[in-house]
Short mmCIF file of C-alpha atoms in Angstrom, two decimals:
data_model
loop_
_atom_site.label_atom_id
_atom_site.label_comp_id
_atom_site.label_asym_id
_atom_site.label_seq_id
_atom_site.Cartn_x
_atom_site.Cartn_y
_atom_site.Cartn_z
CA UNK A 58 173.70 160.26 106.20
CA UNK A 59 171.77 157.63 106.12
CA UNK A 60 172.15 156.71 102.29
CA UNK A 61 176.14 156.27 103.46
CA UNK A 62 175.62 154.27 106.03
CA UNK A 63 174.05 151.77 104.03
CA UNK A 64 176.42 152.21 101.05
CA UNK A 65 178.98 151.52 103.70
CA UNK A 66 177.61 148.56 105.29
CA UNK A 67 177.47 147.22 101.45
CA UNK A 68 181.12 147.97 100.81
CA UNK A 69 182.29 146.38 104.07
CA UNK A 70 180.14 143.27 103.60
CA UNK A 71 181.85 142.65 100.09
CA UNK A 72 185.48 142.59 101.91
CA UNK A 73 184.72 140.82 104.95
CA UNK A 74 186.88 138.20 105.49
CA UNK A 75 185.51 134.87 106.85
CA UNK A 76 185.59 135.14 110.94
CA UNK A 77 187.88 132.35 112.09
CA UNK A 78 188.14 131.68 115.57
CA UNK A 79 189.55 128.25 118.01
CA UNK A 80 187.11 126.90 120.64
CA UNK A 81 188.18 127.16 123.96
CA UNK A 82 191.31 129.49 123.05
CA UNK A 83 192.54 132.27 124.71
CA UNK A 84 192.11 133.27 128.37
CA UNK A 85 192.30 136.96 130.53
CA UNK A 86 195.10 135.43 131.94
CA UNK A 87 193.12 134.96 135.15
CA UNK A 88 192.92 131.60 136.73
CA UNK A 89 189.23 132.71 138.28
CA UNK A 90 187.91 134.57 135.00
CA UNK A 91 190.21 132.52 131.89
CA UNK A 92 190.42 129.73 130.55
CA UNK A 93 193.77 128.17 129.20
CA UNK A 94 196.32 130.42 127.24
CA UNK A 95 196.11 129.38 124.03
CA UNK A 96 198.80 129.45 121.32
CA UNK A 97 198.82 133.75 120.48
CA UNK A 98 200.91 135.75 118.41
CA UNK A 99 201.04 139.04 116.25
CA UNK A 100 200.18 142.39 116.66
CA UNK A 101 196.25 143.96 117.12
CA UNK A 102 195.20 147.26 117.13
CA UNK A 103 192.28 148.88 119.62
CA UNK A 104 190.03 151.74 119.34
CA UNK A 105 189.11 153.18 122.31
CA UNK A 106 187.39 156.47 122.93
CA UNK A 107 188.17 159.10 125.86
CA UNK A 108 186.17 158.31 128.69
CA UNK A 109 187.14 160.68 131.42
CA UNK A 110 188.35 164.50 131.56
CA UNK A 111 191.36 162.77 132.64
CA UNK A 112 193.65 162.19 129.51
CA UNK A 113 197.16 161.33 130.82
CA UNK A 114 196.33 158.84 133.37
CA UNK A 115 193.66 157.67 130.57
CA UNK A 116 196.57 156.94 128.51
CA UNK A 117 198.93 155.21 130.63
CA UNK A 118 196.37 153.31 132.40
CA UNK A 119 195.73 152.05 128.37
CA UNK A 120 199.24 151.76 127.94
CA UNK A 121 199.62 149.74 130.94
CA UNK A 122 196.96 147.54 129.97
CA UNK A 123 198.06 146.71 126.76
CA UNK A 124 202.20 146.45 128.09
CA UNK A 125 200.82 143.37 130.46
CA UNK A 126 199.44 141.54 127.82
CA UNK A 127 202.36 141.80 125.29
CA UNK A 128 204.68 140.35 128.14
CA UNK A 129 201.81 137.56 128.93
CA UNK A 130 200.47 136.87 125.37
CA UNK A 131 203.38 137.59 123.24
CA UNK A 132 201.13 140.10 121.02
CA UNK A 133 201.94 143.20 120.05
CA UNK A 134 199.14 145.81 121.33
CA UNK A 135 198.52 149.10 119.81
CA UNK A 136 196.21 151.20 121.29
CA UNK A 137 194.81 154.31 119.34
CA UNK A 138 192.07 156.89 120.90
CA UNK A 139 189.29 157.88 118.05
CA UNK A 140 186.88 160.96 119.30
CA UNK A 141 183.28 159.79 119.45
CA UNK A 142 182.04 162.55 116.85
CA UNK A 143 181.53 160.23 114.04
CA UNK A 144 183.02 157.37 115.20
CA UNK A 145 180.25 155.30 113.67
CA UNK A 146 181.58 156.73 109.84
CA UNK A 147 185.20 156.16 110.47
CA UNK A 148 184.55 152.38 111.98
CA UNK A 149 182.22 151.60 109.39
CA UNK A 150 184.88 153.12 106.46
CA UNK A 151 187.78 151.30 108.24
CA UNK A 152 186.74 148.32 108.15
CA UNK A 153 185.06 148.21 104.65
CA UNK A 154 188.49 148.92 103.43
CA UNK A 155 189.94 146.10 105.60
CA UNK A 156 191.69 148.49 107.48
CA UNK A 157 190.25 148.78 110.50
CA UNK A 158 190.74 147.57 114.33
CA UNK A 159 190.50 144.50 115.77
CA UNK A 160 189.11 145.28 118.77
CA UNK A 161 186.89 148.73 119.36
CA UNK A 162 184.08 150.19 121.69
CA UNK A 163 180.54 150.12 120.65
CA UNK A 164 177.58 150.54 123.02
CA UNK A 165 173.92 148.65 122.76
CA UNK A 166 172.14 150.28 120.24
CA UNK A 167 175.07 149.72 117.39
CA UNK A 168 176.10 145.88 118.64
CA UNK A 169 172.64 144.73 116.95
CA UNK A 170 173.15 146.75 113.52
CA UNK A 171 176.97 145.71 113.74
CA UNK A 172 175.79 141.93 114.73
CA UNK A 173 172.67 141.99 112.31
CA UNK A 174 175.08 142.41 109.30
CA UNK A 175 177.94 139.97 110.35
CA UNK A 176 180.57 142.55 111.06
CA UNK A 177 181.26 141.36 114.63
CA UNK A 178 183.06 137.95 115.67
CA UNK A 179 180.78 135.79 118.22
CA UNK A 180 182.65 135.71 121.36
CA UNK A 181 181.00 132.70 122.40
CA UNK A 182 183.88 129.99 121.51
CA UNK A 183 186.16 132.14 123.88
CA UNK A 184 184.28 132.50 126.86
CA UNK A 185 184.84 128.58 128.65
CA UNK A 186 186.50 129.61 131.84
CA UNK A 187 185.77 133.53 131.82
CA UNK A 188 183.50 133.59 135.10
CA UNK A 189 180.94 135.30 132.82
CA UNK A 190 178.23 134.36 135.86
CA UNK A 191 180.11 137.54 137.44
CA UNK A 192 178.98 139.93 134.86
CA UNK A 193 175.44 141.63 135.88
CA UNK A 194 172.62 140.21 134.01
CA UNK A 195 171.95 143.60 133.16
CA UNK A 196 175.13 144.64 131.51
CA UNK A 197 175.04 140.94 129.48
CA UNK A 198 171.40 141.49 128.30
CA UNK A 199 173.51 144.24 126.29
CA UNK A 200 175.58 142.61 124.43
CA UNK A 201 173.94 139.79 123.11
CA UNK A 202 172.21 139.41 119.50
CA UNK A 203 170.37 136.28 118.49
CA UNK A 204 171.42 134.17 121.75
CA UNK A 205 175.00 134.82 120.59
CA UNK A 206 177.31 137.30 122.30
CA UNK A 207 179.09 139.91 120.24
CA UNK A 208 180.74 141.59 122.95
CA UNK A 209 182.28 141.45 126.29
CA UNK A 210 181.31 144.91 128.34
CA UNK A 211 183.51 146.62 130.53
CA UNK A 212 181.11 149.96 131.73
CA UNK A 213 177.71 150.45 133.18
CA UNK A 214 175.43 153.48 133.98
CA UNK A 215 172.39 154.05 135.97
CA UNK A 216 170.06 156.97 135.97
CA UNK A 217 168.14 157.89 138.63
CA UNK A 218 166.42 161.20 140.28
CA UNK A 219 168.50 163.83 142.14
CA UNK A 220 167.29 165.40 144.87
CA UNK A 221 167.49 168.81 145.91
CA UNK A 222 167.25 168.21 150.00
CA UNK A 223 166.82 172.32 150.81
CA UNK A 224 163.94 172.42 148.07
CA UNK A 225 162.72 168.79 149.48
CA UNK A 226 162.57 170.15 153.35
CA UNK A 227 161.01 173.90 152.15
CA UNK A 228 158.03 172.10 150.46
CA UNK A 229 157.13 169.07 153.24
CA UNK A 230 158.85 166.44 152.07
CA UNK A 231 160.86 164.03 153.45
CA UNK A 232 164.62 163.78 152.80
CA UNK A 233 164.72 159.99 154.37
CA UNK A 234 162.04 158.86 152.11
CA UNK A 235 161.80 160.23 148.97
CA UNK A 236 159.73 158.78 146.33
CA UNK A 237 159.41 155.30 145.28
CA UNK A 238 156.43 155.24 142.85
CA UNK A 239 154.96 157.41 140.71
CA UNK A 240 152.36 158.46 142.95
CA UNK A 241 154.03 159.71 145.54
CA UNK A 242 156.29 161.18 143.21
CA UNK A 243 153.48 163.15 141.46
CA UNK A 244 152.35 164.42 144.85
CA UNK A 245 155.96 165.98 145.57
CA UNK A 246 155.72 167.26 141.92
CA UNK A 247 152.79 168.88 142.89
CA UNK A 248 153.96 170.37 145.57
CA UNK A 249 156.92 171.92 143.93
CA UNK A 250 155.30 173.81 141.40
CA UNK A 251 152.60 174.90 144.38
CA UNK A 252 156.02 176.72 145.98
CA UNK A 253 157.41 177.97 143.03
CA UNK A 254 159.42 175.47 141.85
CA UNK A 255 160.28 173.06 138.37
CA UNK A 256 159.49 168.92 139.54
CA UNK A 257 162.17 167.75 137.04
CA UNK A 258 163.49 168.23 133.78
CA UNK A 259 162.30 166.77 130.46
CA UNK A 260 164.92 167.22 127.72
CA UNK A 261 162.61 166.52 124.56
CA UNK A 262 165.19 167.83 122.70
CA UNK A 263 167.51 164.95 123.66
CA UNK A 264 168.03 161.02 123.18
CA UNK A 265 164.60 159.13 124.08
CA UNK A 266 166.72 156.69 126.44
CA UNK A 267 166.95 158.85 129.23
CA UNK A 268 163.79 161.29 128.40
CA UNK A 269 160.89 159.22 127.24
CA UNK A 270 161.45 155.18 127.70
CA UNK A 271 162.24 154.94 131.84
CA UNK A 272 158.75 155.81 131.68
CA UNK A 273 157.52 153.45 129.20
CA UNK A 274 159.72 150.30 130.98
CA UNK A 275 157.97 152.38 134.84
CA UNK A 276 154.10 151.74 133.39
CA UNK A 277 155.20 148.15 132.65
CA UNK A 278 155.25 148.88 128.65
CA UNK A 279 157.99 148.33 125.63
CA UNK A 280 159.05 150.11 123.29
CA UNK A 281 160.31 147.56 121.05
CA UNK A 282 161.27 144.05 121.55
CA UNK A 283 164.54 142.33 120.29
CA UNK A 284 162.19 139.76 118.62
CA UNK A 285 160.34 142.96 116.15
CA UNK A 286 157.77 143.17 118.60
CA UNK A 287 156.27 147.18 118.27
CA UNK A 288 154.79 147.91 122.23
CA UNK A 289 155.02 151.81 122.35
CA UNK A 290 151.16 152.09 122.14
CA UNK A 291 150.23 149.30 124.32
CA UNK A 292 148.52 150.69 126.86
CA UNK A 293 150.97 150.29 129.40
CA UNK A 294 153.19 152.46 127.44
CA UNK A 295 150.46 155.33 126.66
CA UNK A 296 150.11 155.80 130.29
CA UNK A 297 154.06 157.04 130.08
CA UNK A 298 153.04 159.45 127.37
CA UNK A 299 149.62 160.69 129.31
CA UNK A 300 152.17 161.28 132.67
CA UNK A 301 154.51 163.22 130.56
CA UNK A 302 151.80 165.24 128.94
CA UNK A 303 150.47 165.70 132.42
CA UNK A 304 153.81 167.11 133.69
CA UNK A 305 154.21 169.67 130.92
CA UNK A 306 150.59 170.89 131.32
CA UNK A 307 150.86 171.46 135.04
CA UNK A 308 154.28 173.38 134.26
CA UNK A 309 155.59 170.36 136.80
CA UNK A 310 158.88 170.57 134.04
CA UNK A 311 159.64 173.69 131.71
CA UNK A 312 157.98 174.86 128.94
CA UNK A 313 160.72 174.25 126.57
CA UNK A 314 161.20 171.23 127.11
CA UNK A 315 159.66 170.57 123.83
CA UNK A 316 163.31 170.39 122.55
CA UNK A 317 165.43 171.42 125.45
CA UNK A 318 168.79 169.30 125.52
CA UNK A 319 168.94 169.21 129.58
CA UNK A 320 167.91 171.95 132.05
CA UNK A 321 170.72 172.19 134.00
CA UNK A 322 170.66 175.79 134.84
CA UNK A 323 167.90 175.46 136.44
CA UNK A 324 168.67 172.97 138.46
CA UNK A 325 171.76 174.62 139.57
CA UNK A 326 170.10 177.48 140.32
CA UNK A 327 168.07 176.00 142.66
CA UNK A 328 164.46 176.14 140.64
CA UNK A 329 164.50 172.13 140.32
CA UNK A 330 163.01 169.77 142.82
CA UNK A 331 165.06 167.02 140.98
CA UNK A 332 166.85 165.97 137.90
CA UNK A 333 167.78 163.01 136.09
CA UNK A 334 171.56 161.72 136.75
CA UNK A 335 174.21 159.27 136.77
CA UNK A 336 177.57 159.18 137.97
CA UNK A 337 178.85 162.43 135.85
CA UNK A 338 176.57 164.51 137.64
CA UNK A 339 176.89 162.73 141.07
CA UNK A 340 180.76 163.60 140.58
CA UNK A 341 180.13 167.49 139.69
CA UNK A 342 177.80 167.75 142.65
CA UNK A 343 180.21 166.53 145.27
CA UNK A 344 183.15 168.10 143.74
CA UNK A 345 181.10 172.13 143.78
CA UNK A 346 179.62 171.02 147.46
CA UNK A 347 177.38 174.06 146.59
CA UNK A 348 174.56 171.58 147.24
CA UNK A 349 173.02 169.00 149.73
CA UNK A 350 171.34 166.46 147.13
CA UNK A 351 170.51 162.91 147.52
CA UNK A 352 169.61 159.89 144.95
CA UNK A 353 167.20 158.08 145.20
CA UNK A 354 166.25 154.53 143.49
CA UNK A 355 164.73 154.89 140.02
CA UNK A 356 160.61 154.97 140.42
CA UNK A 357 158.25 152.37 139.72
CA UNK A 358 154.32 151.83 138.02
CA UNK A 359 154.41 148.32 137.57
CA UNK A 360 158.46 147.92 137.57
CA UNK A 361 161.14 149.58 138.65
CA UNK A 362 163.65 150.11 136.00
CA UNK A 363 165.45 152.83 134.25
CA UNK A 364 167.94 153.35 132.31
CA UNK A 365 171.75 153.03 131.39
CA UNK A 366 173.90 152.39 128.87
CA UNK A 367 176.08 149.35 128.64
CA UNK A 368 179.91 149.72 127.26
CA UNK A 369 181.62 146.90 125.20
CA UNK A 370 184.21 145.96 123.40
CA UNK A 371 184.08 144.09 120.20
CA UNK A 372 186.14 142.02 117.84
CA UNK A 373 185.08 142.67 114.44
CA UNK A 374 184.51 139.73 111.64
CA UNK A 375 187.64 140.61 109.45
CA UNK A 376 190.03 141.05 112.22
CA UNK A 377 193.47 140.18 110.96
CA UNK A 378 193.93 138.15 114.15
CA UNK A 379 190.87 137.13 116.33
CA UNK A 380 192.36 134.87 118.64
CA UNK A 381 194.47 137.56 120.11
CA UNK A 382 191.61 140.21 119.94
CA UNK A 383 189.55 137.62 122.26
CA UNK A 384 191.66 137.19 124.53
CA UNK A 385 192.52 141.00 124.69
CA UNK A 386 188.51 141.62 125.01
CA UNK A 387 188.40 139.09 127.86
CA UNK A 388 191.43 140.53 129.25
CA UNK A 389 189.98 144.39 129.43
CA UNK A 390 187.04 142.89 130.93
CA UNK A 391 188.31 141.18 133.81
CA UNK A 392 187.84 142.35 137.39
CA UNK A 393 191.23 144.03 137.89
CA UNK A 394 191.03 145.89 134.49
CA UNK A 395 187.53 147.18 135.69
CA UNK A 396 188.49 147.80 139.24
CA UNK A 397 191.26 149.80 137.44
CA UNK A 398 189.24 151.53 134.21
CA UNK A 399 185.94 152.65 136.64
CA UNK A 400 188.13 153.63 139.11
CA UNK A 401 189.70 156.37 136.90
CA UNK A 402 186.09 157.27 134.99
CA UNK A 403 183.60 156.35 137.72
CA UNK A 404 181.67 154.70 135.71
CA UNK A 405 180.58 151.31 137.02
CA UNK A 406 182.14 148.31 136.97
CA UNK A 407 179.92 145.16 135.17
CA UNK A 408 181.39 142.65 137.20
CA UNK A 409 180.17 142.50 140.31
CA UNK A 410 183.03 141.27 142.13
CA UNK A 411 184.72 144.74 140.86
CA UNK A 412 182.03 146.91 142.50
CA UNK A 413 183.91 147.31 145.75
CA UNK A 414 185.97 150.15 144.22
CA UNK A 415 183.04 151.93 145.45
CA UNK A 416 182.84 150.90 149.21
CA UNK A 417 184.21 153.84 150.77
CA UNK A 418 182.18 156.41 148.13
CA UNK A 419 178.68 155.82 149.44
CA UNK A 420 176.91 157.61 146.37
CA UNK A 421 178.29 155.73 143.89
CA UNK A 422 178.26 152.25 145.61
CA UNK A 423 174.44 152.77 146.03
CA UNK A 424 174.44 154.13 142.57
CA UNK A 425 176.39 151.00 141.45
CA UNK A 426 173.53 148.75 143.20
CA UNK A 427 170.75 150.18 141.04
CA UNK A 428 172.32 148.48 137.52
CA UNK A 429 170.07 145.89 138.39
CA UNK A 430 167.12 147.67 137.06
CA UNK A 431 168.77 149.69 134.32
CA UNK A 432 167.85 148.78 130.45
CA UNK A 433 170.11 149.99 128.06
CA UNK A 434 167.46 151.11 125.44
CA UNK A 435 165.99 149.50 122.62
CA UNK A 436 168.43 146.39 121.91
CA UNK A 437 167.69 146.12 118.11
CA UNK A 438 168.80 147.00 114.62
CA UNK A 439 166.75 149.99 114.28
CA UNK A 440 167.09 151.64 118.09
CA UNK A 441 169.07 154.17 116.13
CA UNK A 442 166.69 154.67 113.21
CA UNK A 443 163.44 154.60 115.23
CA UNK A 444 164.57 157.78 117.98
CA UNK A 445 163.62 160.56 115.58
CA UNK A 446 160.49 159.40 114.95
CA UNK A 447 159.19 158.70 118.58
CA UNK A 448 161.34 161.99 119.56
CA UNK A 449 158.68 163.93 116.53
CA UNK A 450 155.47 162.23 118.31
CA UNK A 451 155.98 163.15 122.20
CA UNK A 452 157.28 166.99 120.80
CA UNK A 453 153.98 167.20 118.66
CA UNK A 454 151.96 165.67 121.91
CA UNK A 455 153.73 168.30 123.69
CA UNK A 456 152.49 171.45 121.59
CA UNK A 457 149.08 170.08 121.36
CA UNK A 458 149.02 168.87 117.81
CA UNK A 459 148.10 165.31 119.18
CA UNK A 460 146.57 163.62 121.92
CA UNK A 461 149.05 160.94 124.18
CA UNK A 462 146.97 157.70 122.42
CA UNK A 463 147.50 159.67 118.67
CA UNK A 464 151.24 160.45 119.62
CA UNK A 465 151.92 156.79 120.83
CA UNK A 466 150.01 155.49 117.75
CA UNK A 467 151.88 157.33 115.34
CA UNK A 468 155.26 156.09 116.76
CA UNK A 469 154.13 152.71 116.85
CA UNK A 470 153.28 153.20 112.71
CA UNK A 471 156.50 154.69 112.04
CA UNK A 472 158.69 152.05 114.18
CA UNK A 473 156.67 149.26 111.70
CA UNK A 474 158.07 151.18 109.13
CA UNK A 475 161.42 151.34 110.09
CA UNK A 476 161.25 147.81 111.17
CA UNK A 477 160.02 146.78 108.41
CA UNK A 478 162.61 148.18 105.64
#
C-alpha cells in the first residue's frame, strides 16, 4: 500500500496545475467572519464524508448549505458523500487524474503529507476579514503546515476519562472530585483492581493517538515535533511508557490489551472503573441511561492535555476554481454552519462563539471546554507512517520482550528512519 501511495503522489504531482488564487477575495458571506464578496462564478464540487448515524438530515443540512451559497455566490455547488474506507486512495487517484474535488475533508495527520507535497491551496490570501481569532488555538494548531494554513476546520474532539459513579462510590472514591493527576489517579486504579475491578482500558491494538501519546503529552514529553524533532525517548516520555507498563502488570487494564481494539464490554458490563471517551460515547451513555457516569478533565504529570482530532476542509492545488472553493471553505466554517453541522453530529464546534449549541447539554458544553488542552496527534508528514512502529514497541514492552527505556528507544530509531526517508 504503501508503494501506491507514493506512485500516486508522483502521478498527481506531474498534473498539478499551478494554484492560482486573488488576495483578499472571497468572503463567508458574513459581515463579522468575511471579508468582501469577490467576483465568483462556476460550479465546484465537495467531498464530504458521513459524520453522524443520521443520513437524511445529513444530507439536506449539506444540501442546504450548498443551496445558500449558489443564491449568494452565483456558484454552482455539488456536494457528493465518499465513505471513509479508503478515502485516502480515491482522493489521491482523483486528483492525479485531474479529476478530483475542489474542496474535501482531511483531518491532521494527512494535511502535512497533503501540504508537504503541494497538493493543497494556502488559504492564507483568503482569510482578511474571516474572524479567524474565533477559531480555538487548538483546532488552528491543526491545520497549519510551515506557518501557512492549508485548511479551515469545522470539527473538534476531546477525550477524556469516564467515570463509572456506582464503581467510584463502592471503592471510596469520590464522585465530586475525581482525579486530576496521575497520582491520585493511580491510587483509585489501585483501588479498583483491590475490589475486583479493570482501572481503564488500553486498546494496544488501536491508533496510538488515543492509547499511547495523552500520556506522553501528561509526563510533559513529545512524540515528534513539526520541526523533525524525535522526543518519544526523552525521559519525559519514558515515564508514559513505565506508567503503562505499570498498569498492565498490576492487571489495573486487561490482559489483552496487547492488541485489543477498545474494551467496551467490559465497561458496559460494569468491570471498568473508567474508560476513555468523547462525545460518541457521552451520547450512547445518556441515550441507554443504564448508567450514572461522569467526565472528568483529562489528567495531568507536568500538563494537562489529551487528545482530539481536528476536522478540515481543504482546497486542493489543481482545483478547477479556487476562488469559489475558498470562499465555500470559509463559508462551511463560519459560526452558523457550525452551530448547524455540530448540532446534528455533536461533535464540537471550533469556533468558540458557536459553542453555545451546547448550553443547555451540560456534558457536552463541559466536554466542549476541554478542546483547550486537546492535541490532535503528531502534526507531521510521517504521523501516519511512524504509528506501526511505536504501536510494535509498547505491544513488545507489553509481553516482556523489552524494558519501557528499550521500547521507547526503539521507537525513537525507527521514527529517524521514517523521518528520515
Amino acid at each position: 500500500m504503501k508503494n501506491v501511495w507514493y506512485l500516486l503522489i508522483i502521478l498527481m504531482l506531474g498534473t498539478l496545475l499551478a494554484a492560482c488564487s486573488s488576495e483578499g477575495e472571497g468572503s463567508s458571506g458574513d459581515e463579522s467572519e468575511g471579508g468582501s464578496e469577490g467576483d465568483l462564478s462556476g460550479e465546484i464540487t465537495v467531498w464530504t464524508m458521513p459524520f453522524s448515524g443520521d443520513s437524511e438530515n445529513e444530507e439536506k443540512m449539506w444540501n442546504n448549505m450548498a443551496s445558500t451559497f449558489e443564491e449568494e455566490h452565483g456558484v454552482s455547488v455539488n456536494m457528493e458523500q465518499i465513505p471513509w474506507s479508503n478515502r485516502d486512495q480515491k482522493i489521491l487517484t482523483a486528483l492525479a487524474a485531474g479529476s478530483g474535488p475542489d474542496v474535501f475533508y482531511a483531518i491532521p495527520d494527512q494535511m502535512p503529507q497533503y501540504a508537504e507535497e503541494g497538493m493543497l491551496l494556502e488559504l492564507d490570501p483568503y482569510l482578511e476579514g474571516n474572524n479567524m481569532d474565533d477559531f480555538a488555538d487548538s483546532a488552528m494548531e491543526s491545520v497549519t503546515w510551515d506557518d501557512s494554513t492549508y485548511g479551515l476546520p469545522i470539527l473538534q474532539e476531546a477525550y477524556t476519562l469516564f467515570y463509572n459513579l456506582d464503581i467510584v462510590k463502592e471503592i471510596g472514591g469520590d464522585p465530586e472530585n475525581l482525579p486530576k493527576n496521575w497520582e491520585e489517579f493511580k491510587a483509585l486504579a489501585a483501588k479498583a483492581k483491590e475490589n475486583g475491578y479493570y482501572a481503564t482500558s488500553f486498546p494496544g491494538g488501536g491508533s496510538m493517538n488515543g492509547a499511547l501519546y495523552p500520556w506522553i503529552w501528561q509526563a510533559g514529553g513529545t512524540v515528534l515535533s513539526k520541526d523533525g524533532e524525535v522526543g518519544i525517548n526523552s525521559d519525559q516520555s519514558v515515564e508514559a511508557f513505565e506508567l503503562i507498563n505499570t498498569m498492565y502488570e498490576k492487571e489495573w487494564i486487561p490482559q489483552d490489551s496487547v492488541t485489543a481494539m477498545h474494551h467496551n464490554e467490559l465497561w458496559e458490563g460494569g468491570e471498568m472503573l473508567a474508560v476513555t471517551g468523547s462525545g460518541i460515547n457521552l451520547q450512547i451513555l445518556q441515550k441507554s441511561g443504564e448508567m450514572d457516569f461522569e467526565i472528568a478533565a483529562p489528567l495531568k504529570k507536568e500538563e494537562q492535555a489529551t487528545y482530539g482530532t481536528t476536522g478540515m476542509f481543504v482546497v486542493p492545488s489543481n482545483s478547477g476554481n479556487p476562488d469559489a472553493a475558498a470562499e465555500f471553505v470559509k463559508y462551511m466554517t463560519n459560526a452558523e454552519n457550525q452551530r448547524t453541522f455540530n448540532e446534528l453530529t455533536k461533535y464540537i464546534p471550533t469556533r468558540e462563539s458557536a459553542k453555545d449549541i451546547f448550553e443547555d447539554e451540560p456534558k457536552l458544553d463541559k466536554l466542549a471546554g476541554f478542546t483547550e488542552y486537546t492535541k490532535p496527534g503528531v502534526i507531521h508528514p510521517a504521523a501516519r507512517d511512524i504509528m506501526s512502529p511505536i504501536q510494535s514497541e509498547v505491544q513488545a514492552m507489553l509481553e516482556g520482550d523489552k524494558s519501557p527505556q528499550e521500547a521507547a528507544d526503539a521507537a525513537a530509531e525507527a521514527i529517524e528512519q521514517q523521518v528520515g526517508k
